[in-house]
CSV table of C-alpha atoms in Angstrom, one decimal:
chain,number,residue,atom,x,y,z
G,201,UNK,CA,0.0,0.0,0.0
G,202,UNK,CA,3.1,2.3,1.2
G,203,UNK,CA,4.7,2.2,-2.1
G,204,UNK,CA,2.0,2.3,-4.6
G,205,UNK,CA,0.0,5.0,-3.6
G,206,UNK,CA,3.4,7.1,-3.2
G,207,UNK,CA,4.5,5.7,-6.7
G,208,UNK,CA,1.6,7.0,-8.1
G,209,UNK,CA,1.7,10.4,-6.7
G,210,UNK,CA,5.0,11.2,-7.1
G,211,UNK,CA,5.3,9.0,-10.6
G,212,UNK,CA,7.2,11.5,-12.5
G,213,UNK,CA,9.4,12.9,-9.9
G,214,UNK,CA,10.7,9.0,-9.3
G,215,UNK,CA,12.3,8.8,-12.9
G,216,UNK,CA,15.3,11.2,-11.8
G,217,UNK,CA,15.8,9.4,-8.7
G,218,UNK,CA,14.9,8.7,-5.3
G,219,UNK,CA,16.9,7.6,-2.5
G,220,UNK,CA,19.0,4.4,-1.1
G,221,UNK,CA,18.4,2.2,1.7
G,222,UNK,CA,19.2,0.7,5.5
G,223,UNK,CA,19.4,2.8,9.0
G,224,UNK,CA,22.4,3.7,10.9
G,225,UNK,CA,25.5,2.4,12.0
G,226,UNK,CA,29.3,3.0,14.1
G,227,UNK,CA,31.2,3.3,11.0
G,228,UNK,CA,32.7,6.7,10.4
G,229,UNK,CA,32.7,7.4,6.4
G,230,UNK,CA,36.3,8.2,4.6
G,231,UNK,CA,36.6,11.4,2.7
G,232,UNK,CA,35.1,10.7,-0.6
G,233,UNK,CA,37.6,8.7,-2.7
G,234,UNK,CA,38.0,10.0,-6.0
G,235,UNK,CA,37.4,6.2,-7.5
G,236,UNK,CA,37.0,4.9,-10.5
G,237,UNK,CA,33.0,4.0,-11.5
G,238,UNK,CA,32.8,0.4,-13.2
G,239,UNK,CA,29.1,0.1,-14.4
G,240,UNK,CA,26.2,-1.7,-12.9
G,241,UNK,CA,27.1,-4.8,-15.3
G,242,UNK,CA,30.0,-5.1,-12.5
G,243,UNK,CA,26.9,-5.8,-9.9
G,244,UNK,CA,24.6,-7.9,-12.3
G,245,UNK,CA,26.1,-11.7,-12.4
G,246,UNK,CA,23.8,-14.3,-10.5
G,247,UNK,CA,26.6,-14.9,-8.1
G,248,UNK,CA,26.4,-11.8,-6.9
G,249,UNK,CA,23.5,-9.3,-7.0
G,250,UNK,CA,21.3,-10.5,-10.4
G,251,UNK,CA,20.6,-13.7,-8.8
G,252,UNK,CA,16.8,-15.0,-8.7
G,253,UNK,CA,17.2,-17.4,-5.8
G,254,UNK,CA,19.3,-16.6,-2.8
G,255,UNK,CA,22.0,-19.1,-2.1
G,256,UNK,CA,21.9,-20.7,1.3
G,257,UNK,CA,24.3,-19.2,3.9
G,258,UNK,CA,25.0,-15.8,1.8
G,259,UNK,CA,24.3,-12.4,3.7
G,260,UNK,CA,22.5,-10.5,1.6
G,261,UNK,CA,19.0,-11.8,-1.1
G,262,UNK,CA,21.4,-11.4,-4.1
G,263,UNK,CA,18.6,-9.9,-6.0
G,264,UNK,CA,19.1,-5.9,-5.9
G,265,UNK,CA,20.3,-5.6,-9.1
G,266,UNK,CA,17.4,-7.6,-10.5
G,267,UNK,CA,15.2,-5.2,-8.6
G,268,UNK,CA,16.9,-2.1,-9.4
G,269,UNK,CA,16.8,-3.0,-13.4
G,270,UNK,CA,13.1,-4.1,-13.4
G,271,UNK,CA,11.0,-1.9,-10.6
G,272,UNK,CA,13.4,1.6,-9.5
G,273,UNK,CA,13.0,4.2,-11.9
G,274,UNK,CA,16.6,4.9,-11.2
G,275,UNK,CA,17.5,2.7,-13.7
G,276,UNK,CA,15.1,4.1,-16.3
G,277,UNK,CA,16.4,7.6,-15.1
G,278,UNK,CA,18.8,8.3,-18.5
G,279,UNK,CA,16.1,6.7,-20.5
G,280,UNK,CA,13.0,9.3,-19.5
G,281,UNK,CA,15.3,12.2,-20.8
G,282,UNK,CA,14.4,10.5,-24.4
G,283,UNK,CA,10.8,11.1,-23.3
G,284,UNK,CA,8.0,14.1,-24.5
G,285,UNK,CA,8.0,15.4,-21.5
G,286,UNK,CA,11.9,15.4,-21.1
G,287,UNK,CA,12.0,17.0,-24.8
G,288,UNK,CA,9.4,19.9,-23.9
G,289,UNK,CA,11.1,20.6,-21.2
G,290,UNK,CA,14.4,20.6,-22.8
G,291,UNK,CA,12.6,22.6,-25.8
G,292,UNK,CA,11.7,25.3,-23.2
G,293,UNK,CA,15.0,25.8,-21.9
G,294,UNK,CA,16.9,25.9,-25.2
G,295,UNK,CA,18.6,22.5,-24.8
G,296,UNK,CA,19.1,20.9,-27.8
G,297,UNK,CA,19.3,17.3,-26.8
G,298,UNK,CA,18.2,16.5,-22.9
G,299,UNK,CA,20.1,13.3,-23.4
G,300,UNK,CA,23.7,15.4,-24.1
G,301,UNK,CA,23.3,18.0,-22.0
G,302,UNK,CA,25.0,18.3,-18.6
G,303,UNK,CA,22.2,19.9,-17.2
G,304,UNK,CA,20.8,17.1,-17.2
G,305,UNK,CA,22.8,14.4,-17.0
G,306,UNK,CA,24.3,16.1,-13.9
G,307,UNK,CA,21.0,13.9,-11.6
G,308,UNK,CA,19.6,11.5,-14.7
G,309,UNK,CA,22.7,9.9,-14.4
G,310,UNK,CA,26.1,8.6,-13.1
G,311,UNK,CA,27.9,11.8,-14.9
G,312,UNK,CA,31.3,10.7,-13.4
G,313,UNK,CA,34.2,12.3,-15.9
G,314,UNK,CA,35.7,10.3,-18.3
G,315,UNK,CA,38.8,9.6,-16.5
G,316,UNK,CA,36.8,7.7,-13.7
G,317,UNK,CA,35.1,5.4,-16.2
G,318,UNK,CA,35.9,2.1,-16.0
G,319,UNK,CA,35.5,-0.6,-19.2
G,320,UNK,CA,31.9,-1.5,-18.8
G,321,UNK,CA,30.4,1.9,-17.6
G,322,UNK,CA,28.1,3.3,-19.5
G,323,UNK,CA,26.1,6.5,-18.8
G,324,UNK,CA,22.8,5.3,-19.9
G,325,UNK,CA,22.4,3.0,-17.0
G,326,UNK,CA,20.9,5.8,-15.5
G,327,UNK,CA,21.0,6.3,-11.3
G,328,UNK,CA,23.6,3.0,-11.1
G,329,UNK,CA,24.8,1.2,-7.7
G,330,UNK,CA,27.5,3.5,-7.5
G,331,UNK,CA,26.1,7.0,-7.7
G,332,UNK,CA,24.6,5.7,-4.1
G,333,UNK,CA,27.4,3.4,-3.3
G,334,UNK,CA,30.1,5.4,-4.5
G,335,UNK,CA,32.8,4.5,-7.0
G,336,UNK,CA,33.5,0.8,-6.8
G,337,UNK,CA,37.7,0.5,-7.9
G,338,UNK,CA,38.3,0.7,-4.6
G,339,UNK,CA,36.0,-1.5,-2.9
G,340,UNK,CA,34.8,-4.4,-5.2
G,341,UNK,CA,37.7,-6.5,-4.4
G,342,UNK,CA,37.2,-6.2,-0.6
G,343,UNK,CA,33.4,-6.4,-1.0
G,344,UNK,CA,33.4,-9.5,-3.1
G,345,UNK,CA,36.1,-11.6,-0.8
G,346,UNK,CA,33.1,-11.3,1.9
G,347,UNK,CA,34.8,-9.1,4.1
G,348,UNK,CA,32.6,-7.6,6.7
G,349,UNK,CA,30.7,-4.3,5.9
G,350,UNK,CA,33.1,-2.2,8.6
G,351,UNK,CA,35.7,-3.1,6.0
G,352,UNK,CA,33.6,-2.0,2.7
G,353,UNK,CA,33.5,1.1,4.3
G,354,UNK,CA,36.6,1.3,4.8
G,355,UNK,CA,37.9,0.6,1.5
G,356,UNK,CA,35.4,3.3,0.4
G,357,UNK,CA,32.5,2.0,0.5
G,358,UNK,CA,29.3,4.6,1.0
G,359,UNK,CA,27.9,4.3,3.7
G,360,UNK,CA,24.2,4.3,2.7
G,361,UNK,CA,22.8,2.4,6.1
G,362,UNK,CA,23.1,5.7,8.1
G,363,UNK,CA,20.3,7.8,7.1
G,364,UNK,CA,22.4,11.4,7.8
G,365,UNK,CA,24.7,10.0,4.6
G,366,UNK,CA,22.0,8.6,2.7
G,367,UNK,CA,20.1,11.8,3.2
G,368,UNK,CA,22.9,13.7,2.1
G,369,UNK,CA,23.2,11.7,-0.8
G,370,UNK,CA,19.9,11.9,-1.9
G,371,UNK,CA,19.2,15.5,-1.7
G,372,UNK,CA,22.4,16.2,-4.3
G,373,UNK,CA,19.8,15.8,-6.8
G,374,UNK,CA,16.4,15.8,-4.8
G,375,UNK,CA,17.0,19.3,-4.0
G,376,UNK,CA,20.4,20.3,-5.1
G,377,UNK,CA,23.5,21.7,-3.9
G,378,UNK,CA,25.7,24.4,-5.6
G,379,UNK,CA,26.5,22.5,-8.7
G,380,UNK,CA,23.2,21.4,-9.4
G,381,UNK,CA,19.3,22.0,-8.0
G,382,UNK,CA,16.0,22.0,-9.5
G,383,UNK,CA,15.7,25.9,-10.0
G,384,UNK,CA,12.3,27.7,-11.1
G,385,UNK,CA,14.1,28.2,-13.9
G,386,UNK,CA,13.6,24.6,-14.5
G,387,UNK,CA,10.4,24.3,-13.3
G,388,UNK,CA,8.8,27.0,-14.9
G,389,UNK,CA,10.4,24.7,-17.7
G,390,UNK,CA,8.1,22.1,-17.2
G,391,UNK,CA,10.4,20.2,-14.7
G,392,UNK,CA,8.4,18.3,-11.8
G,393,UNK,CA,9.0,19.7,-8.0
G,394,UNK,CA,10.0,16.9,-6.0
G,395,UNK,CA,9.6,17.2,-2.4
G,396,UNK,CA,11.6,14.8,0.0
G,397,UNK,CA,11.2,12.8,2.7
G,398,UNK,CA,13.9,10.2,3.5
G,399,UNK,CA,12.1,7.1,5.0
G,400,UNK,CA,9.0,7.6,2.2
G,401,UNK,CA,11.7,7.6,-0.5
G,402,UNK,CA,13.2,4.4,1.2
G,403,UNK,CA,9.8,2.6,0.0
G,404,UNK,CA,8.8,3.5,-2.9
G,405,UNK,CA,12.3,3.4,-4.6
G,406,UNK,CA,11.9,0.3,-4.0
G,407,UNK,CA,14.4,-0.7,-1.2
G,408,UNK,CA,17.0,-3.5,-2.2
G,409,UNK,CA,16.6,-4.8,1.1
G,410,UNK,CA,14.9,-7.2,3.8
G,411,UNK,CA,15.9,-6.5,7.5
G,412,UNK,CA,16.2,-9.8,8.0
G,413,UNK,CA,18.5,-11.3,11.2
G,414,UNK,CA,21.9,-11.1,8.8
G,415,UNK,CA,21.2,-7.6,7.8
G,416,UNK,CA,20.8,-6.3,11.6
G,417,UNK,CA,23.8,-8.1,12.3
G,418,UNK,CA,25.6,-6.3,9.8
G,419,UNK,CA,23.8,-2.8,10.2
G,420,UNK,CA,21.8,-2.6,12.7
G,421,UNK,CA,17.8,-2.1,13.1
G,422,UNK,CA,16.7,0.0,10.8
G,423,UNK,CA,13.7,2.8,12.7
G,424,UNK,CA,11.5,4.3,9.8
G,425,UNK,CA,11.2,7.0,12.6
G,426,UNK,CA,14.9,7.6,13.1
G,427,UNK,CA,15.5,7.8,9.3
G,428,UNK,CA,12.2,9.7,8.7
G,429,UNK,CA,13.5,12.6,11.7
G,430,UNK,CA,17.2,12.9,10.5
G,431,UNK,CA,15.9,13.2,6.7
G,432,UNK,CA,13.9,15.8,8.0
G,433,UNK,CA,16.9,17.7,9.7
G,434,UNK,CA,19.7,17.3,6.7
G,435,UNK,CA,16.6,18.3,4.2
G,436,UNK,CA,16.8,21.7,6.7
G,437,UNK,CA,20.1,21.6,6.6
G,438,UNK,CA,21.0,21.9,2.6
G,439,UNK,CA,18.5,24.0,2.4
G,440,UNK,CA,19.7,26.7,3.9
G,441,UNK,CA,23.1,25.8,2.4
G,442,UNK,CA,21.3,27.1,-1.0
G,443,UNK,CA,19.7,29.7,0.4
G,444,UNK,CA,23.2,31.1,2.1
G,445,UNK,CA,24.5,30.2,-1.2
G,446,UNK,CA,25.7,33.1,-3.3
G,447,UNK,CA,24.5,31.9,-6.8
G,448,UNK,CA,21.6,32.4,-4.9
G,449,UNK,CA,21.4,35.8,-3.7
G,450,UNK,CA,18.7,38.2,-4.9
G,451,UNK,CA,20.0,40.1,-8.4
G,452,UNK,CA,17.9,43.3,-8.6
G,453,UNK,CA,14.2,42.0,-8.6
G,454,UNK,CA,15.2,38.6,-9.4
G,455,UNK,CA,14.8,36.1,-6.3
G,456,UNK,CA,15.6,32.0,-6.7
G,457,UNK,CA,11.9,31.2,-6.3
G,458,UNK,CA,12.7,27.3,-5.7
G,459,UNK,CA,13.5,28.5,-2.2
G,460,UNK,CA,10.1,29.6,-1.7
G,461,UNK,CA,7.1,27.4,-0.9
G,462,UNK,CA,5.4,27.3,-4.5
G,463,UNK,CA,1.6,27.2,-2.8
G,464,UNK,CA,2.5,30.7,-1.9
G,465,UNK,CA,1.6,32.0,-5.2
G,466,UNK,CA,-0.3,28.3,-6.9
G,467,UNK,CA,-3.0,27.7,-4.9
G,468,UNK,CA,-6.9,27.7,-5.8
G,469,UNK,CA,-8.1,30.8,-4.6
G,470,UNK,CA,-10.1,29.6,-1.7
G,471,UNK,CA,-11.5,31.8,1.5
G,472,UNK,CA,-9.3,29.1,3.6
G,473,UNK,CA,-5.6,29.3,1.8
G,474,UNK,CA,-5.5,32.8,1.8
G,475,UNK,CA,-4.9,32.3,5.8
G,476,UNK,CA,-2.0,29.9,4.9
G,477,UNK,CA,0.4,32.4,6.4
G,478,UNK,CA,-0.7,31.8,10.1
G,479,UNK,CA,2.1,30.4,12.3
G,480,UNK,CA,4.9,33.0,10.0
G,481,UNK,CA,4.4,36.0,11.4
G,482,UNK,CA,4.0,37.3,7.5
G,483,UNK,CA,1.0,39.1,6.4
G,484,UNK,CA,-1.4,38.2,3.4
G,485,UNK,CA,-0.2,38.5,0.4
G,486,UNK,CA,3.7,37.5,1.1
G,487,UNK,CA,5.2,34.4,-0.4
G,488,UNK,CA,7.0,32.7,2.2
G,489,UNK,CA,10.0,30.4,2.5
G,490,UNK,CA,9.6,26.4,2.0
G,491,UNK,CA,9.2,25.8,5.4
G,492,UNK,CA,7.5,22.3,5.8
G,493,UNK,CA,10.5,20.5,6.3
G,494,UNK,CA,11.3,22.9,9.6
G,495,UNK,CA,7.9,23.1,10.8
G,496,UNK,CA,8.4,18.6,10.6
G,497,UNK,CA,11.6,18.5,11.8
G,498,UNK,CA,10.5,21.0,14.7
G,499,UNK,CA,8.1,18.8,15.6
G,500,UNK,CA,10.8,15.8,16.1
G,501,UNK,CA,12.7,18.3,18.2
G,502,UNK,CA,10.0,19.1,20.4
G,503,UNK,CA,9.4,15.7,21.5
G,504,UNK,CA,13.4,14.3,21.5
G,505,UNK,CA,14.9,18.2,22.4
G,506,UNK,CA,12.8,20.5,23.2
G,507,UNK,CA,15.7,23.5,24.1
G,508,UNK,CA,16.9,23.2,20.4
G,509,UNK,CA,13.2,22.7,19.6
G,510,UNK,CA,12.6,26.5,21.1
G,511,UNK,CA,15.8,27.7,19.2
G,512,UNK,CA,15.1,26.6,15.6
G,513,UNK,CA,11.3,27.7,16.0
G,514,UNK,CA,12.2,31.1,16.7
G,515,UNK,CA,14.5,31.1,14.1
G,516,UNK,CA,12.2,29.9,11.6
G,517,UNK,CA,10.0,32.8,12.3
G,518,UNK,CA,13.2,35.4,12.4
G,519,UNK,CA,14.1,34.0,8.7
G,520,UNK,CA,10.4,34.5,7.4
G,521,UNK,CA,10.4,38.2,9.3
G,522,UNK,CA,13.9,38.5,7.2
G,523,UNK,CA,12.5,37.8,3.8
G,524,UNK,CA,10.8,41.2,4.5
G,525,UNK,CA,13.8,43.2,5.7
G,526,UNK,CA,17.6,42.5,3.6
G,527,UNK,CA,19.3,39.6,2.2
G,528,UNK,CA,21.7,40.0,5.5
G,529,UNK,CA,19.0,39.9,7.6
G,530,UNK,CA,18.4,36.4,5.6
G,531,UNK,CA,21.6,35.2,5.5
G,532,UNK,CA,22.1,35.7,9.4
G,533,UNK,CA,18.7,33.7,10.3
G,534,UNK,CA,19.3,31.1,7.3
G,535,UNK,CA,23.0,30.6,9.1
G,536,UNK,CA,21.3,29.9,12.6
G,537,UNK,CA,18.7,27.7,11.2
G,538,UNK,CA,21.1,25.7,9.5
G,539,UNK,CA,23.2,25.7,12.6
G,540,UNK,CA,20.2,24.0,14.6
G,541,UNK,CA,19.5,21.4,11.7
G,542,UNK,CA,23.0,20.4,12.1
G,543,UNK,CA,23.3,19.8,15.6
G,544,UNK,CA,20.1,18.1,15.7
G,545,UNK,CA,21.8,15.3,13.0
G,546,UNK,CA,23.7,13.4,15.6
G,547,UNK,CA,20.9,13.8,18.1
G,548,UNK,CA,18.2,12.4,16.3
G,549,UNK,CA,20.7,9.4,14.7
G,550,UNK,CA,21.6,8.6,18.1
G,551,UNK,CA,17.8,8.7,19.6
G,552,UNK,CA,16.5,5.2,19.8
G,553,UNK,CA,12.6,6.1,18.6
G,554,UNK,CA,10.4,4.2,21.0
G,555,UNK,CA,6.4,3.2,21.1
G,556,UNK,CA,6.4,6.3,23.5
G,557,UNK,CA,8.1,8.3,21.1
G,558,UNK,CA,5.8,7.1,18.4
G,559,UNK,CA,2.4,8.0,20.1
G,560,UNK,CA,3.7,11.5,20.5
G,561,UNK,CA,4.9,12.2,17.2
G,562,UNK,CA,1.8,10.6,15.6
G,563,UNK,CA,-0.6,12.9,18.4
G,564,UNK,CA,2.1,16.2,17.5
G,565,UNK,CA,1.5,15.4,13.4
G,566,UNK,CA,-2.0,15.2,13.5
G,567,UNK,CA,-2.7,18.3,16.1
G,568,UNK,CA,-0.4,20.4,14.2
G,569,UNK,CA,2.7,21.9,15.2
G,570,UNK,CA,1.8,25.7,14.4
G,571,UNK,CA,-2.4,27.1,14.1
G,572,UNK,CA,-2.9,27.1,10.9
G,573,UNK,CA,-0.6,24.4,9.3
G,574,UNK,CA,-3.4,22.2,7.7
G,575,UNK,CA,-5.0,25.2,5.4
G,576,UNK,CA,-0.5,24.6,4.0
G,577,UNK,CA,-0.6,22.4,0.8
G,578,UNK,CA,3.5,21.9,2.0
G,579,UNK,CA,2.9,21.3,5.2
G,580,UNK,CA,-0.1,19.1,4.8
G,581,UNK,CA,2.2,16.6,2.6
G,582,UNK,CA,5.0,16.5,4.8
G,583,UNK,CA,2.5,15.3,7.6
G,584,UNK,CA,1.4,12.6,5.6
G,585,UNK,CA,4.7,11.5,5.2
G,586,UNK,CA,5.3,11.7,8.8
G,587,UNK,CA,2.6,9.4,9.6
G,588,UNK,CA,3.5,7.1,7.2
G,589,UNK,CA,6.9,6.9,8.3
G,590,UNK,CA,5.5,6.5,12.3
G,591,UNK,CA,3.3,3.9,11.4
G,592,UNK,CA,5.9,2.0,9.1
G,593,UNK,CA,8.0,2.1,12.3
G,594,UNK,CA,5.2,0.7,14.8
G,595,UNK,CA,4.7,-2.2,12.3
G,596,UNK,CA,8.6,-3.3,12.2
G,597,UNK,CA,9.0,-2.6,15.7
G,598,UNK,CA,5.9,-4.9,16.9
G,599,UNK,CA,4.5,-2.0,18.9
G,600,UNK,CA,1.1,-2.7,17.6
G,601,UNK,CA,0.3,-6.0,14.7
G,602,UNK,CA,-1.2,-5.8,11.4
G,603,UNK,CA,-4.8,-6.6,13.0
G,604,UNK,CA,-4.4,-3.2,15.4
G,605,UNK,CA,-3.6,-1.8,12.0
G,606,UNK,CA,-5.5,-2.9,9.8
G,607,UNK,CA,-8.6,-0.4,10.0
G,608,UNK,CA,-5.8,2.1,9.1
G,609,UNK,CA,-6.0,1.4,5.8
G,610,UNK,CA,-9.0,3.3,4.6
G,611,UNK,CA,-8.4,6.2,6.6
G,612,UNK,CA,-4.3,6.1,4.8
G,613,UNK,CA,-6.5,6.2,2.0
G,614,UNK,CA,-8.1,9.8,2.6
G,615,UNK,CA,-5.1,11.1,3.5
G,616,UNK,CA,-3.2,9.9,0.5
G,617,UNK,CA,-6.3,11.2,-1.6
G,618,UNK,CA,-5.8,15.2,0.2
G,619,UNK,CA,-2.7,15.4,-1.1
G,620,UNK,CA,-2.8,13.9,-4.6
G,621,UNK,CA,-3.2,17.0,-6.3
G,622,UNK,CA,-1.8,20.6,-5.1
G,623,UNK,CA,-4.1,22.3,-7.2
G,624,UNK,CA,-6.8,20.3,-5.8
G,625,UNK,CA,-5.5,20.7,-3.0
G,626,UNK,CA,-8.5,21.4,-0.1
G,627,UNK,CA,-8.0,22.1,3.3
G,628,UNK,CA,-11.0,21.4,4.9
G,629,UNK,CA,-10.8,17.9,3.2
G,630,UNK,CA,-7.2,17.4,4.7
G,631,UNK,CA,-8.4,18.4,7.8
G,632,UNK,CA,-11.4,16.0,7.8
G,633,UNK,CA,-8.8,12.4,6.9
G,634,UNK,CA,-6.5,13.7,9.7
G,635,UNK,CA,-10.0,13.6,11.8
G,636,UNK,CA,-11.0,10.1,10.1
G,637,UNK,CA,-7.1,8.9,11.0
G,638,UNK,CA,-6.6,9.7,14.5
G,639,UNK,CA,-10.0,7.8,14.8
G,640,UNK,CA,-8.5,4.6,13.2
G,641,UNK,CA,-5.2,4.5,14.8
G,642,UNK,CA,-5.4,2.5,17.8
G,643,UNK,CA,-3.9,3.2,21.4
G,644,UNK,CA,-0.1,2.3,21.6
């Protein structure tokens, strides 16, 4: 249920790539090796990740490449760039061919430089194992005598299991960094937004995984909670990084409007979302900063530490205040808000998310962290996410069984439905599932 409705709703956005799986471990990464990329084919024999049946006594299914080449639209990334909407797009922004252009090819695929390009690499694999796993010269050899995963890692390995890396990972293309981000230059292009969330991603990419008694041995086990709060805190985190960043400063009247939440301005023109700016201090008729991912990951805080909780909420508010006074004004509150997103990364990948923890945070989502958060398109996803991710967590945890969750179901159904559309998009009706929810979810 978790990944197709998710697939379905954010069906384009999932051809340029999602995000990698497992949940945190002790290793400490290496600086990132500047190694040579081989190709998936590398990955694909049936003795060691294209294999149909698992062999008996090996660690891992053996079947992640199979399910990487025939179900994650990673693979298929390089190939949507051939499509219409990849051609109108390109069309729009004066790009001759989408499939050439580095643009592009800089998140549709493994765009390593020719010098790191081993033999059997190829570029139209798409999102391949090692744009996730990182370049595998230095590594195979240690990863294919069976040496423990402590050792892959250390031979340069990337450590995907812990979600602060993962997420890091993921948002180079799922929002951006300096090199590369999905501008409004390339939306109003015709490019899809793609909003994040770390433990959502997980599942619907699909994960090349089963947490099965070898994989917590070798990694630990994995908290949709855990991975879902520290997403939540790098997503904070880098993007402030772009807003401090000085490609994006203002230039005269022009602003980077990917920063900004895009309901601010694309919204039906209902009685109800022209309140949406209640809980930001900013009158009607401002847009307003992205702020769903801080409102979220202000939530977490709240319940795990509420001091830094206090700090990044007032800061929030400062930055929106800021948007209103100078771009030093903005650059001082986006510094401190980062600040607090950072320091709440080893926090929250240390916290061991509990049944307590879990019947807080689901009671915090659905009252909402701010008045007026459900009448936010923004905010109104991320909260679905959030209680998607919770109740993923409960399930693998045992803190309630699939018959206390079963009438669920229906009510995950509403909320899915809320948010299928933004321009659909009606409060009162997102309002009403979170209602129909909290009515289903049983006691923990």
């Amino acid at each position: 249920m978790r990944g197709r409705v998710w697939g379905r709703i954010f069906g384009i956005a999932l051809a340029g790539g999602l995000a990698f799986a497992a949940t945190a471990s002790a290793q400490t990464p290496p600086a990132a090796p500047e190694a040579t990329h081989l190709g998936v084919q590398n990955c694909s024999g049936d003795n060691c990740h294209g294999r149909v049946g698992r062999i008996v006594g090996v660690r891992v299914q053996q079947n992640e490449y199979l399910i990487w080449s025939r179900k994650d639209r990673h693979s298929q990334a390089y190939a949507a760039l051939k499509g219409p909407r990849a051609q109108r797009i390109a069309k729009n922004l004066g790009i001759a061919d989408p499939q050439q252009a580095p643009l592009c090819l800089g998140c549709h695929t493994d765009n390593v430089p020719a010098d790191r390009r081993g033999p059997q690499f190829s570029v139209t694999d798409g999102i391949g194992c090692e744009v996730c796993h990182g370049g595998a010269a230095n590594w195979l050899g240690t990863h294919m005598a069976g040496a423990d995963h402590a050792a892959n890692i250390a031979a340069g390995m990337y450590p995907t299991e812990r979600p602060e890396m993962r997420a890091e990972k993921c948002l180079n293309c799922h929002l951006g960094n300096s090199e590369r981000a999905i501008t409004h230059r390339l939306t109003g292009a015709g490019h899809p937004h793609i909003p994040f969330e770390l433990d959502v991603f997980t599942t619907i990419q699909p994960a090349h995984f089963v947490a099965d008694a070898a994989y917590i041995k070798r990694k630990g086990q994995p908290n949709d909670m855990q991975v879902w709060a520290v997403g939540q805190a790098e997503e904070v985190k880098r993007r402030m990084e772009l807003l401090l960043d000085p490609k994006n400063a203002p230039k005269g009247l022009d602003i980077e409007l990917s920063l900004f939440d895009c309901q601010s301005c694309h919204h039906a023109r209902t009685d109800l979302q022209w309140q949406a700016r209640a809980g930001t201090g900013l009158p009607p008729g401002r847009i307003k900063l992205y702020d769903a991912t801080i409102v979220m990951l202000n939530t977490i805080a709240a319940r795990v530490a509420p001091d830094a909780a206090k700090t990044l909420h007032d800061h929030m508010l400062a930055l929106h205040k800021a948007t209103g006074e100078s771009w030093e004004a903005v650059q001082r509150e986006a510094t401190a808000v980062r600040d607090a997103a950072a320091a709440l990364v080893p926090v929250l990948a240390k916290h061991q998310f509990d049944k307590a923890d879990a019947q807080a945070l689901i009671d915090a989502v659905i009252s909402g962290p701010v008045a007026g958060d459900d009448l936010d398109y923004s905010g109104a996803q991320q909260r679905v996410n959030a209680l998607e991710a919770i109740v993923a967590a409960i399930r693998a945890l045992g803190f309630a069984d699939d018959k206390q969750l079963a009438g669920l179901e229906s009510a995950r159904s509403g909320l899915y439905a809320a948010v299928a559309d933004d321009q659909k998009f009606q409060p009162q009706a997102f309002t009403d599932a979170l209602k129909a929810f909290k009515a289903k979810m049983p006691p923990l």
